[in-house]
mmCIF file of C-alpha atoms and ligand atoms in Angstrom:
data_model
loop_
_atom_site.group_PDB
_atom_site.id
_atom_site.type_symbol
_atom_site.label_atom_id
_atom_site.label_comp_id
_atom_site.label_asym_id
_atom_site.label_seq_id
_atom_site.Cartn_x
_atom_site.Cartn_y
_atom_site.Cartn_z
ATOM 1 C CA MET F 1 105.386 121.633 92.308
ATOM 2 C CA SER F 2 106.015 120.203 88.860
ATOM 3 C CA THR F 3 107.589 122.262 86.093
ATOM 4 C CA ALA F 4 106.693 122.039 82.414
ATOM 5 C CA ARG F 5 109.752 119.986 81.546
ATOM 6 C CA GLU F 6 109.436 117.466 84.366
ATOM 7 C CA ARG F 7 108.627 113.848 83.510
ATOM 8 C CA VAL F 8 106.009 113.010 86.138
ATOM 9 C CA ALA F 9 104.795 109.480 86.908
ATOM 10 C CA VAL F 10 101.837 108.497 89.062
ATOM 11 C CA TYR F 11 102.011 105.288 91.100
ATOM 12 C CA PRO F 12 98.409 104.555 92.108
ATOM 13 C CA GLY F 13 97.115 101.996 94.551
ATOM 14 C CA SER F 14 95.175 101.226 97.681
ATOM 15 C CA PHE F 15 98.324 100.943 99.837
ATOM 16 C CA ASP F 16 96.343 99.385 102.695
ATOM 17 C CA PRO F 17 99.043 99.215 103.922
ATOM 18 C CA LEU F 18 102.196 100.294 102.089
ATOM 19 C CA THR F 19 104.596 97.322 101.817
ATOM 20 C CA ASN F 20 108.306 97.131 101.125
ATOM 21 C CA GLY F 21 107.382 95.869 97.664
ATOM 22 C CA HIS F 22 105.618 99.201 97.031
ATOM 23 C CA VAL F 23 108.591 101.089 98.494
ATOM 24 C CA ASP F 24 110.945 99.195 96.169
ATOM 25 C CA ILE F 25 108.897 100.166 93.100
ATOM 26 C CA ILE F 26 108.607 103.802 94.238
ATOM 27 C CA LEU F 27 112.379 104.106 94.703
ATOM 28 C CA ARG F 28 112.977 102.570 91.272
ATOM 29 C CA GLY F 29 110.460 105.028 89.803
ATOM 30 C CA ALA F 30 112.113 107.942 91.600
ATOM 31 C CA ARG F 31 115.358 107.085 89.806
ATOM 32 C CA LEU F 32 113.654 106.808 86.431
ATOM 33 C CA PHE F 33 111.345 109.842 86.500
ATOM 34 C CA ASP F 34 111.799 113.445 87.603
ATOM 35 C CA ARG F 35 108.906 113.067 90.009
ATOM 36 C CA ILE F 36 106.803 110.136 91.172
ATOM 37 C CA VAL F 37 103.455 110.741 92.820
ATOM 38 C CA VAL F 38 102.277 107.972 95.128
ATOM 39 C CA ALA F 39 98.502 108.269 94.630
ATOM 40 C CA ILE F 40 96.371 106.622 97.290
ATOM 41 C CA LEU F 41 92.857 105.737 96.156
ATOM 42 C CA ARG F 42 90.455 107.000 98.815
ATOM 43 C CA ASN F 43 87.551 104.606 98.324
ATOM 44 C CA ALA F 44 89.201 101.393 97.209
ATOM 45 C CA GLU F 45 87.558 99.098 99.745
ATOM 46 C CA LYS F 46 84.460 99.468 101.838
ATOM 47 C CA HIS F 47 86.326 98.425 104.969
ATOM 48 C CA PRO F 48 90.003 99.322 104.651
ATOM 49 C CA LEU F 49 92.216 98.633 107.665
ATOM 50 C CA PHE F 50 93.694 102.140 107.507
ATOM 51 C CA THR F 51 91.886 105.376 106.680
ATOM 52 C CA PRO F 52 93.183 107.345 103.682
ATOM 53 C CA GLU F 53 94.628 109.887 106.128
ATOM 54 C CA GLU F 54 96.527 107.173 108.018
ATOM 55 C CA ARG F 55 97.853 105.735 104.743
ATOM 56 C CA LEU F 56 98.883 109.220 103.604
ATOM 57 C CA ALA F 57 100.671 109.954 106.873
ATOM 58 C CA MET F 58 102.574 106.649 106.849
ATOM 59 C CA ALA F 59 103.692 107.012 103.213
ATOM 60 C CA ARG F 60 104.702 110.648 103.763
ATOM 61 C CA ASP F 61 106.759 109.572 106.733
ATOM 62 C CA VAL F 62 108.531 106.855 104.713
ATOM 63 C CA PHE F 63 109.417 109.228 101.842
ATOM 64 C CA ARG F 64 110.003 112.432 103.843
ATOM 65 C CA GLU F 65 113.643 112.578 102.735
ATOM 66 C CA HIS F 66 112.942 111.875 99.059
ATOM 67 C CA ALA F 67 112.462 115.241 97.398
ATOM 68 C CA ASN F 68 111.044 113.850 94.137
ATOM 69 C CA VAL F 69 108.493 111.524 95.768
ATOM 70 C CA ASP F 70 105.093 113.121 96.435
ATOM 71 C CA VAL F 71 102.342 111.377 98.374
ATOM 72 C CA ASP F 72 98.732 112.299 97.678
ATOM 73 C CA ALA F 73 95.218 110.831 97.754
ATOM 74 C CA PHE F 74 92.738 110.787 94.897
ATOM 75 C CA ASP F 75 89.111 110.029 94.042
ATOM 76 C CA GLY F 76 87.549 109.325 90.680
ATOM 77 C CA LEU F 77 89.239 108.234 87.497
ATOM 78 C CA LEU F 78 92.968 107.688 87.666
ATOM 79 C CA VAL F 79 93.578 109.210 84.224
ATOM 80 C CA ASP F 80 91.805 112.417 85.305
ATOM 81 C CA TYR F 81 93.970 112.592 88.394
ATOM 82 C CA ALA F 82 97.104 111.902 86.324
ATOM 83 C CA SER F 83 96.172 114.735 83.934
ATOM 84 C CA ARG F 84 95.659 117.118 86.847
ATOM 85 C CA ARG F 85 99.123 116.194 88.106
ATOM 86 C CA LYS F 86 100.548 116.651 84.567
ATOM 87 C CA ALA F 87 101.762 113.060 84.653
ATOM 88 C CA SER F 88 102.502 111.277 81.390
ATOM 89 C CA VAL F 89 103.141 107.880 82.984
ATOM 90 C CA ILE F 90 101.258 105.479 85.242
ATOM 91 C CA VAL F 91 103.593 103.084 87.067
ATOM 92 C CA ARG F 92 102.341 99.687 88.184
ATOM 93 C CA GLY F 93 104.276 96.858 89.772
ATOM 94 C CA LEU F 94 104.164 93.349 88.326
ATOM 95 C CA ARG F 95 105.086 90.574 90.730
ATOM 96 C CA ALA F 96 104.032 87.439 88.919
ATOM 97 C CA VAL F 97 102.153 86.259 85.857
ATOM 98 C CA SER F 98 99.001 86.172 87.992
ATOM 99 C CA ASP F 99 99.105 89.979 88.219
ATOM 100 C CA PHE F 100 99.281 90.346 84.495
ATOM 101 C CA GLU F 101 95.703 89.773 83.381
ATOM 102 C CA PHE F 102 94.121 92.442 85.569
ATOM 103 C CA GLU F 103 97.000 94.844 84.972
ATOM 104 C CA LEU F 104 96.646 94.451 81.201
ATOM 105 C CA GLN F 105 92.916 95.204 81.441
ATOM 106 C CA MET F 106 93.558 98.302 83.522
ATOM 107 C CA ALA F 107 96.386 99.515 81.298
ATOM 108 C CA LEU F 108 94.291 99.149 78.146
ATOM 109 C CA MET F 109 91.238 100.768 79.731
ATOM 110 C CA ASN F 110 93.397 103.637 80.961
ATOM 111 C CA ARG F 111 94.891 103.967 77.473
ATOM 112 C CA ARG F 112 91.381 104.245 76.034
ATOM 113 C CA LEU F 113 90.408 106.835 78.653
ATOM 114 C CA GLY F 114 93.661 108.772 78.469
ATOM 115 C CA PRO F 115 95.566 108.009 75.238
ATOM 116 C CA ASP F 116 98.433 110.356 76.130
ATOM 117 C CA ILE F 117 99.234 108.561 79.371
ATOM 118 C CA GLU F 118 101.468 105.491 79.134
ATOM 119 C CA THR F 119 101.423 102.655 81.674
ATOM 120 C CA VAL F 120 104.876 101.388 82.621
ATOM 121 C CA PHE F 121 105.276 98.107 84.510
ATOM 122 C CA MET F 122 108.138 97.604 86.911
ATOM 123 C CA MET F 123 109.292 94.469 88.716
ATOM 124 C CA PRO F 124 110.090 94.666 92.421
ATOM 125 C CA ALA F 125 113.185 93.047 93.908
ATOM 126 C CA GLU F 126 112.825 89.266 94.043
ATOM 127 C CA GLN F 127 112.436 89.162 97.819
ATOM 128 C CA TYR F 128 109.156 91.073 97.557
ATOM 129 C CA THR F 129 107.516 89.145 94.724
ATOM 130 C CA TYR F 130 105.167 87.324 97.111
ATOM 131 C CA VAL F 131 104.361 90.331 99.313
ATOM 132 C CA SER F 132 100.896 91.872 99.109
ATOM 133 C CA SER F 133 98.950 94.208 101.394
ATOM 134 C CA ARG F 134 96.259 91.537 101.727
ATOM 135 C CA LEU F 135 98.711 88.884 102.976
ATOM 136 C CA ILE F 136 100.416 91.364 105.308
ATOM 137 C CA LYS F 137 97.059 92.138 106.954
ATOM 138 C CA GLU F 138 96.190 88.455 107.244
ATOM 139 C CA VAL F 139 99.547 87.360 108.670
ATOM 140 C CA PHE F 140 99.623 90.247 111.134
ATOM 141 C CA ALA F 141 96.028 89.704 112.248
ATOM 142 C CA LEU F 142 96.884 86.077 113.023
ATOM 143 C CA GLY F 143 99.936 87.055 115.060
ATOM 144 C CA GLY F 144 102.637 86.328 112.482
ATOM 145 C CA PRO F 145 105.755 88.478 111.975
ATOM 146 C CA VAL F 146 105.833 91.024 109.152
ATOM 147 C CA ALA F 147 109.158 92.702 109.991
ATOM 148 C CA GLY F 148 111.195 93.332 106.862
ATOM 149 C CA LEU F 149 108.124 93.173 104.654
ATOM 150 C CA VAL F 150 106.674 96.587 105.539
ATOM 151 C CA PRO F 151 108.308 99.885 106.573
ATOM 152 C CA GLU F 152 108.817 100.243 110.337
ATOM 153 C CA VAL F 153 106.213 103.000 110.594
ATOM 154 C CA VAL F 154 103.638 100.651 109.061
ATOM 155 C CA GLU F 155 104.568 97.892 111.500
ATOM 156 C CA GLU F 156 104.092 100.346 114.387
ATOM 157 C CA HIS F 157 100.667 101.365 113.099
ATOM 158 C CA LEU F 158 99.673 97.718 112.665
ATOM 159 C CA ARG F 159 100.661 97.099 116.285
ATOM 160 C CA GLU F 160 98.603 100.111 117.411
ATOM 161 C CA LYS F 161 95.566 98.825 115.498
ATOM 162 C CA ARG F 162 95.919 95.429 117.133
ATOM 163 C CA ALA F 163 96.252 96.984 120.598
ATOM 164 C CA LYS F 164 93.012 98.924 120.056
ATOM 165 C CA ASN F 165 91.028 95.873 118.901
HETATM 166 O O1 PNS B 201 96.442 98.739 94.843
HETATM 167 P P1 PNS B 201 95.327 98.392 93.911
HETATM 168 O O2 PNS B 201 94.063 98.151 94.706
HETATM 169 O O3 PNS B 201 95.675 97.261 92.987
HETATM 170 O O4 PNS B 201 95.084 99.702 92.984
HETATM 171 C C1 PNS B 201 94.024 99.748 92.067
HETATM 172 C C2 PNS B 201 93.884 101.166 91.464
HETATM 173 C C3 PNS B 201 93.799 102.201 92.553
HETATM 174 C C4 PNS B 201 95.109 101.450 90.618
HETATM 175 C C5 PNS B 201 92.631 101.172 90.561
HETATM 176 O O5 PNS B 201 91.547 100.670 91.274
HETATM 177 C C6 PNS B 201 92.277 102.573 90.049
HETATM 178 O O6 PNS B 201 93.005 103.150 89.283
HETATM 179 N N1 PNS B 201 91.143 103.127 90.531
HETATM 180 C C7 PNS B 201 90.707 104.449 90.188
HETATM 181 C C8 PNS B 201 89.414 104.428 89.365
HETATM 182 C C9 PNS B 201 89.715 104.195 87.909
HETATM 183 O O7 PNS B 201 90.348 105.007 87.245
HETATM 184 N N2 PNS B 201 89.253 103.055 87.403
HETATM 185 C C10 PNS B 201 89.504 102.630 86.056
HETATM 186 C C11 PNS B 201 90.905 102.054 85.932
HETATM 187 S S1 PNS B 201 90.993 100.921 84.639
#
């Protein structure tokens, strides 16, 4: 539960799957804000690898010992969700200049839709600047190692998916 005086940030994304780059940003956000809500978009892709429930369960497992990290799923406009959560900040990670153009568009659109909500960009640790959920899925699907790039629980779930296919 958030209290009136808490500074709440929302960290939205598809998280299909959560990577160590995401984890790095979330932990930085947890130090900066009273509460950070990891907000998993339910309908980001038509064919996600993991269901929203699987993504929720994995992220909750990773942050189970972090009292000020909440994990939730959302539908609809991000600014509406942020308002419902009484968040005044949207956190997004910036890895490289190539991220910037789309992130700027989103930040400015979100500012138009929700002028009271500020987007804050954070840089992950250098070792994660090339890590993306898309590349993780591709490397894993082709049999490459992803250890150290995703939380262990995510690696286990990737292995389970592969065993089933
Ligand atoms: O991890 P992603 O796929 O880069 O995250 C994109 C996300 C979830 C942040 C973005 O698609 C989003 O906020 N979607 C919710 C719908 C919305 O509010 N769209 C307008 C944002 S400009």
